Amino acid sequence: MITFKQYVENMDNEQFFDHLKREVDGLAMNHKLIVHQTMNDRAEKIIESKYFGNVGLNGTALLVNPDSIINTVKVMMGIDTGINVSIHKGSDSLVLMVFPTSIYVKYKLRSLTGIDDHLISLNSEGKIKTFGLPNKFIYGYIHGGQVVRNPSFDPDPAILELPEGVEF
């Protein structure tokens, strides 16, 4: 019997990208995809932290689509995509976060600034303890042809609902 980790380690690039595409397409069905480029050691710390972005998402992360994720990872792995992809300060890892589409639409957030404003409201109302995207919404990170999943990933939209009677 082969473990999932062994299966992934034995994949070639084409299999890896097919697998990654299925994963991010699945996430994109009910979530907005948010990425943050960083170095591997920092990516490890991010998935261990309770919140992402004590300075906010806007300016440190991007709202993206699945194809953008695939192209960015390919460029980070040294694969020529023929597409102009910028890599931030020599980053070698891509942190993948999600934000429930149901919350995004309900509160008409429209951008990362809107998500940040919503998180500020949640923090002000005591719904989340620290300003930032809760760890449960950090899927994991991609580094060197592997996806490292956050064991705490559980993006329950109820966590991001404003308390009854609070307007955004």
XYZ file of C-alpha atoms in Angstrom:
168
model
C 0.000 0.000 0.000
C 1.366 3.413 -0.980
C 0.693 6.474 1.188
C -0.661 9.713 -0.242
C 2.655 11.405 0.508
C 4.552 8.670 -1.387
C 2.093 8.969 -4.275
C 2.662 12.727 -4.504
C 6.448 12.353 -4.189
C 6.440 9.930 -7.153
C 4.368 12.159 -9.425
C 5.955 13.833 -12.385
C 5.250 17.509 -13.058
C 2.311 16.832 -15.378
C 0.601 14.594 -12.826
C 1.315 17.097 -10.060
C -0.234 19.979 -11.993
C -3.272 17.881 -12.979
C -3.738 16.986 -9.300
C -3.211 20.596 -8.171
C -5.663 21.892 -10.783
C -8.360 19.506 -9.515
C -7.707 20.630 -5.931
C -7.899 24.354 -6.624
C -10.871 23.949 -8.993
C -12.666 22.148 -6.156
C -11.852 24.916 -3.700
C -12.948 27.587 -6.187
C -16.444 26.104 -6.403
C -17.434 27.672 -3.055
C -14.574 30.024 -2.245
C -12.625 33.006 -3.445
C -8.979 31.990 -3.750
C -6.333 34.163 -2.103
C -2.586 33.628 -2.455
C 0.492 35.026 -0.770
C 3.981 34.502 -2.198
C 6.706 33.932 0.383
C 9.736 31.842 1.290
C 9.258 28.244 2.412
C 10.250 28.809 6.061
C 7.759 31.685 6.311
C 5.016 29.583 4.656
C 5.504 26.940 7.352
C 5.070 29.596 10.052
C 1.952 31.001 8.364
C 0.048 27.710 8.496
C 1.021 27.334 12.149
C -0.188 30.825 13.102
C -3.707 31.545 14.360
C -4.374 34.301 11.806
C -2.942 35.500 8.514
C -2.203 39.133 7.952
C -2.128 41.361 10.985
C -1.571 44.128 8.414
C -4.410 42.918 6.216
C -4.676 40.973 3.002
C -4.648 43.962 0.672
C -1.052 44.660 -0.323
C 0.258 41.267 0.846
C -2.004 38.863 -1.029
C -3.932 38.531 -4.287
C -7.395 37.318 -5.255
C -6.757 34.803 -8.042
C -8.302 32.077 -10.180
C -7.119 28.447 -10.406
C -5.166 29.000 -13.643
C -3.232 31.860 -12.047
C -2.208 29.557 -9.189
C -0.995 26.877 -11.604
C 1.004 29.397 -13.669
C 2.597 30.979 -10.589
C 3.662 27.595 -9.189
C 5.102 26.570 -12.568
C 7.210 29.753 -12.710
C 8.359 29.194 -9.104
C 9.459 25.703 -10.162
C 11.415 27.106 -13.119
C 8.949 25.963 -15.792
C 8.482 28.402 -18.684
C 4.767 29.110 -19.076
C 5.060 31.754 -21.760
C 2.964 33.937 -19.447
C 4.371 36.912 -17.576
C 4.169 36.008 -13.887
C 5.845 38.155 -11.242
C 7.497 36.417 -8.325
C 7.712 38.507 -5.163
C 11.269 38.994 -3.806
C 12.520 35.524 -4.783
C 9.597 33.703 -3.168
C 9.624 29.933 -3.553
C 6.288 29.078 -1.918
C 2.679 30.036 -2.463
C 0.334 30.162 0.530
C -3.231 29.331 -0.508
C -6.153 30.739 1.475
C -9.869 30.716 0.840
C -12.748 33.047 1.616
C -16.311 31.681 1.364
C -18.103 33.010 -1.715
C -21.362 33.049 0.263
C -19.909 35.638 2.702
C -18.172 37.555 -0.098
C -21.474 37.937 -1.980
C -23.725 38.439 1.069
C -21.710 41.412 2.336
C -20.821 42.711 -1.175
C -17.096 42.724 -0.359
C -15.821 43.012 -3.982
C -12.055 43.032 -3.195
C -9.342 42.251 -0.663
C -9.975 45.673 0.857
C -13.600 44.640 1.376
C -12.492 41.379 2.989
C -10.096 43.325 5.257
C -12.898 45.720 6.241
C -15.135 42.743 7.008
C -12.412 41.160 9.178
C -12.002 44.477 11.029
C -15.755 44.464 11.723
C -15.597 40.870 12.994
C -12.694 41.801 15.272
C -14.481 44.940 16.540
C -17.560 42.863 17.358
C -15.463 40.265 19.198
C -16.293 37.516 16.700
C -12.597 36.964 15.956
C -9.894 37.698 18.545
C -7.246 39.157 16.258
C -7.502 41.086 13.020
C -6.655 38.751 10.152
C -7.961 35.760 8.266
C -8.422 32.881 10.750
C -6.126 29.868 10.326
C -9.076 27.623 9.406
C -9.182 29.470 6.048
C -5.537 28.787 5.202
C -5.571 25.707 2.945
C -1.814 25.261 3.042
C 1.103 26.109 0.805
C 2.716 24.871 -2.369
C 6.479 24.443 -2.509
C 8.730 22.554 -4.908
C 6.024 20.406 -6.464
C 4.289 19.534 -3.213
C 1.171 20.755 -1.464
C 1.606 21.069 2.300
C -1.867 21.112 3.814
C -2.849 22.978 6.942
C -4.218 20.326 9.347
C -6.549 22.973 10.826
C -8.179 23.824 7.480
C -11.950 23.953 8.034
C -13.415 27.001 6.261
C -16.799 27.191 7.986
C -18.559 30.335 6.670
C -20.371 30.758 10.009
C -17.071 31.929 11.550
C -17.161 34.952 9.233
C -20.829 35.899 9.723
C -21.389 39.227 11.439
C -23.360 39.019 14.693
C -27.137 39.453 14.429
C -28.120 43.084 13.925
C -24.647 44.304 12.928
C -24.559 45.995 9.550
C -21.503 46.005 7.329
